[in-house]
Amino acid sequence: KDYNNYDSQLTLSKFQNENLIFNLSYDFLNVFTFNTEFNYQKFVNENLNSSNENSFFDASLFYQKENSLWSFELSATNILNNRFSQESFFSDFLVSESKTFVQPRVILLKVSYKFD
């Protein structure tokens, strides 16, 4: 959790950013690998009494038999289909608030072959 207070002669700006990240990688049955990442973000602008929460979730499942030249992977990004992320930034000269738009949900199937 990050608290940001910026006091100038003209205004007092107060922001809060919360960020929680969880990663998991799990190998099973000697041929599968499951990877996931969960990212929770909360932004609060106390001056405007507004807040925004987002949860980003990505996952993939990888399959390759031992000594096989073939591999397969099913992956999904932005599974919860969020539209943007919002944060605040401070420096000695600037107080800013940014909104970053993110790609919509994407699901991919990847098939790979390694040439010897």
PDB file of C-alpha atoms in Angstrom:
ATOM      1  CA  LYS A   1       0.000   0.000   0.000  1.00  0.00           C
ATOM      2  CA  ASP A   2       1.274   3.387  -0.975  1.00  0.00           C
ATOM      3  CA  TYR A   3       0.065   6.709   0.498  1.00  0.00           C
ATOM      4  CA  ASN A   4       0.862   9.875  -1.423  1.00  0.00           C
ATOM      5  CA  ASN A   5       0.276  13.336   0.009  1.00  0.00           C
ATOM      6  CA  TYR A   6       1.475  16.410  -1.807  1.00  0.00           C
ATOM      7  CA  ASP A   7       1.011  19.778  -0.128  1.00  0.00           C
ATOM      8  CA  SER A   8       1.600  22.954  -2.117  1.00  0.00           C
ATOM      9  CA  GLN A   9       0.590  26.556  -1.480  1.00  0.00           C
ATOM     10  CA  LEU A  10      -2.470  26.114  -3.666  1.00  0.00           C
ATOM     11  CA  THR A  11      -3.690  22.620  -2.954  1.00  0.00           C
ATOM     12  CA  LEU A  12      -3.323  19.422  -0.969  1.00  0.00           C
ATOM     13  CA  SER A  13      -3.455  16.234  -3.049  1.00  0.00           C
ATOM     14  CA  LYS A  14      -4.012  12.845  -1.419  1.00  0.00           C
ATOM     15  CA  PHE A  15      -3.848   9.518  -3.232  1.00  0.00           C
ATOM     16  CA  GLN A  16      -3.654   5.862  -2.242  1.00  0.00           C
ATOM     17  CA  ASN A  17      -2.424   2.959  -4.346  1.00  0.00           C
ATOM     18  CA  GLU A  18      -2.807  -0.676  -3.316  1.00  0.00           C
ATOM     19  CA  ASN A  19      -1.219  -3.515  -5.223  1.00  0.00           C
ATOM     20  CA  LEU A  20      -1.205  -7.243  -4.467  1.00  0.00           C
ATOM     21  CA  ILE A  21       0.492  -9.733  -6.807  1.00  0.00           C
ATOM     22  CA  PHE A  22       0.246 -13.511  -6.619  1.00  0.00           C
ATOM     23  CA  ASN A  23       2.214 -15.886  -8.890  1.00  0.00           C
ATOM     24  CA  LEU A  24       1.939 -19.658  -9.087  1.00  0.00           C
ATOM     25  CA  SER A  25       3.854 -22.146 -11.200  1.00  0.00           C
ATOM     26  CA  TYR A  26       3.010 -25.819 -10.784  1.00  0.00           C
ATOM     27  CA  ASP A  27       4.455 -28.862 -12.614  1.00  0.00           C
ATOM     28  CA  PHE A  28       2.398 -32.054 -12.573  1.00  0.00           C
ATOM     29  CA  LEU A  29       2.284 -35.504 -14.193  1.00  0.00           C
ATOM     30  CA  ASN A  30       5.796 -34.858 -15.582  1.00  0.00           C
ATOM     31  CA  VAL A  31       4.331 -33.310 -18.751  1.00  0.00           C
ATOM     32  CA  PHE A  32       2.221 -30.299 -17.667  1.00  0.00           C
ATOM     33  CA  THR A  33       3.143 -26.875 -16.307  1.00  0.00           C
ATOM     34  CA  PHE A  34       0.449 -24.520 -15.036  1.00  0.00           C
ATOM     35  CA  ASN A  35       1.355 -20.830 -14.597  1.00  0.00           C
ATOM     36  CA  THR A  36      -0.861 -18.086 -13.254  1.00  0.00           C
ATOM     37  CA  GLU A  37      -0.554 -14.496 -12.109  1.00  0.00           C
ATOM     38  CA  PHE A  38      -3.156 -12.494 -10.215  1.00  0.00           C
ATOM     39  CA  ASN A  39      -2.725  -8.743  -9.732  1.00  0.00           C
ATOM     40  CA  TYR A  40      -5.139  -6.693  -7.577  1.00  0.00           C
ATOM     41  CA  GLN A  41      -4.975  -2.904  -7.861  1.00  0.00           C
ATOM     42  CA  LYS A  42      -6.943  -0.238  -6.008  1.00  0.00           C
ATOM     43  CA  PHE A  43      -6.594   3.485  -6.610  1.00  0.00           C
ATOM     44  CA  VAL A  44      -8.171   6.159  -4.371  1.00  0.00           C
ATOM     45  CA  ASN A  45      -8.201   9.900  -5.043  1.00  0.00           C
ATOM     46  CA  GLU A  46      -9.197  11.380  -1.682  1.00  0.00           C
ATOM     47  CA  ASN A  47      -9.570  14.908  -3.084  1.00  0.00           C
ATOM     48  CA  LEU A  48     -12.263  13.837  -5.538  1.00  0.00           C
ATOM     49  CA  ASN A  49     -13.590  11.094  -3.249  1.00  0.00           C
ATOM     50  CA  SER A  50     -13.261   8.568  -6.075  1.00  0.00           C
ATOM     51  CA  SER A  51     -11.788   5.101  -6.265  1.00  0.00           C
ATOM     52  CA  ASN A  52     -11.156   2.415  -8.821  1.00  0.00           C
ATOM     53  CA  GLU A  53     -10.437  -1.305  -8.344  1.00  0.00           C
ATOM     54  CA  ASN A  54      -9.091  -3.784 -10.892  1.00  0.00           C
ATOM     55  CA  SER A  55      -8.069  -7.404 -10.754  1.00  0.00           C
ATOM     56  CA  PHE A  56      -5.929  -8.789 -13.546  1.00  0.00           C
ATOM     57  CA  PHE A  57      -5.673 -12.534 -14.010  1.00  0.00           C
ATOM     58  CA  ASP A  58      -3.472 -14.413 -16.526  1.00  0.00           C
ATOM     59  CA  ALA A  59      -3.000 -18.182 -16.839  1.00  0.00           C
ATOM     60  CA  SER A  60      -1.353 -20.751 -19.084  1.00  0.00           C
ATOM     61  CA  LEU A  61      -1.149 -24.520 -19.369  1.00  0.00           C
ATOM     62  CA  PHE A  62       1.921 -25.989 -21.093  1.00  0.00           C
ATOM     63  CA  TYR A  63       2.207 -29.619 -22.258  1.00  0.00           C
ATOM     64  CA  GLN A  64       5.292 -31.468 -23.520  1.00  0.00           C
ATOM     65  CA  LYS A  65       6.128 -35.159 -23.260  1.00  0.00           C
ATOM     66  CA  GLU A  66       9.677 -36.019 -22.281  1.00  0.00           C
ATOM     67  CA  ASN A  67      12.026 -36.182 -25.312  1.00  0.00           C
ATOM     68  CA  SER A  68       9.250 -34.942 -27.610  1.00  0.00           C
ATOM     69  CA  LEU A  69       9.931 -32.247 -30.200  1.00  0.00           C
ATOM     70  CA  TRP A  70       6.311 -31.096 -29.976  1.00  0.00           C
ATOM     71  CA  SER A  71       4.850 -28.841 -27.288  1.00  0.00           C
ATOM     72  CA  PHE A  72       1.466 -27.199 -26.768  1.00  0.00           C
ATOM     73  CA  GLU A  73       0.412 -24.223 -24.692  1.00  0.00           C
ATOM     74  CA  LEU A  74      -2.984 -22.700 -23.999  1.00  0.00           C
ATOM     75  CA  SER A  75      -2.746 -19.226 -22.499  1.00  0.00           C
ATOM     76  CA  ALA A  76      -5.158 -16.463 -21.563  1.00  0.00           C
ATOM     77  CA  THR A  77      -4.395 -12.870 -20.612  1.00  0.00           C
ATOM     78  CA  ASN A  78      -6.717 -10.374 -18.941  1.00  0.00           C
ATOM     79  CA  ILE A  79      -9.172 -13.177 -18.168  1.00  0.00           C
ATOM     80  CA  LEU A  80     -11.357 -10.784 -16.136  1.00  0.00           C
ATOM     81  CA  ASN A  81     -11.481  -8.432 -19.159  1.00  0.00           C
ATOM     82  CA  ASN A  82     -10.548  -5.169 -17.409  1.00  0.00           C
ATOM     83  CA  ARG A  83     -10.413  -2.059 -19.532  1.00  0.00           C
ATOM     84  CA  PHE A  84      -7.819   0.103 -17.738  1.00  0.00           C
ATOM     85  CA  SER A  85      -5.461   0.569 -14.794  1.00  0.00           C
ATOM     86  CA  GLN A  86      -5.164   3.828 -12.814  1.00  0.00           C
ATOM     87  CA  GLU A  87      -2.297   5.179 -10.648  1.00  0.00           C
ATOM     88  CA  SER A  88      -0.892   8.388  -9.191  1.00  0.00           C
ATOM     89  CA  PHE A  89       2.686   9.685  -9.393  1.00  0.00           C
ATOM     90  CA  PHE A  90       4.587  12.312  -7.439  1.00  0.00           C
ATOM     91  CA  SER A  91       7.820  14.196  -7.892  1.00  0.00           C
ATOM     92  CA  ASP A  92       9.188  17.510  -6.645  1.00  0.00           C
ATOM     93  CA  PHE A  93       7.550  19.359  -9.527  1.00  0.00           C
ATOM     94  CA  LEU A  94       4.595  17.294 -10.644  1.00  0.00           C
ATOM     95  CA  VAL A  95       1.524  15.541  -9.284  1.00  0.00           C
ATOM     96  CA  SER A  96      -0.151  13.369 -11.868  1.00  0.00           C
ATOM     97  CA  GLU A  97      -2.791  10.721 -12.212  1.00  0.00           C
ATOM     98  CA  SER A  98      -2.631   8.261 -15.091  1.00  0.00           C
ATOM     99  CA  LYS A  99      -5.086   5.872 -16.666  1.00  0.00           C
ATOM    100  CA  THR A 100      -3.576   3.124 -18.819  1.00  0.00           C
ATOM    101  CA  PHE A 101      -5.879   1.252 -21.161  1.00  0.00           C
ATOM    102  CA  VAL A 102      -5.137  -2.480 -21.462  1.00  0.00           C
ATOM    103  CA  GLN A 103      -5.748  -5.048 -24.171  1.00  0.00           C
ATOM    104  CA  PRO A 104      -9.000  -6.988 -23.943  1.00  0.00           C
ATOM    105  CA  ARG A 105      -9.054 -10.670 -23.020  1.00  0.00           C
ATOM    106  CA  VAL A 106      -6.848 -12.756 -25.336  1.00  0.00           C
ATOM    107  CA  ILE A 107      -6.809 -16.569 -25.531  1.00  0.00           C
ATOM    108  CA  LEU A 108      -4.055 -18.265 -27.538  1.00  0.00           C
ATOM    109  CA  LEU A 109      -3.194 -21.815 -28.486  1.00  0.00           C
ATOM    110  CA  LYS A 110       0.483 -22.266 -29.322  1.00  0.00           C
ATOM    111  CA  VAL A 111       1.859 -25.349 -31.057  1.00  0.00           C
ATOM    112  CA  SER A 112       5.651 -25.656 -31.254  1.00  0.00           C
ATOM    113  CA  TYR A 113       8.030 -28.029 -32.966  1.00  0.00           C
ATOM    114  CA  LYS A 114      11.801 -28.008 -32.332  1.00  0.00           C
ATOM    115  CA  PHE A 115      13.936 -28.928 -35.311  1.00  0.00           C
ATOM    116  CA  ASP A 116      17.080 -30.908 -34.492  1.00  0.00           C
TER     117      ASP A 116
END
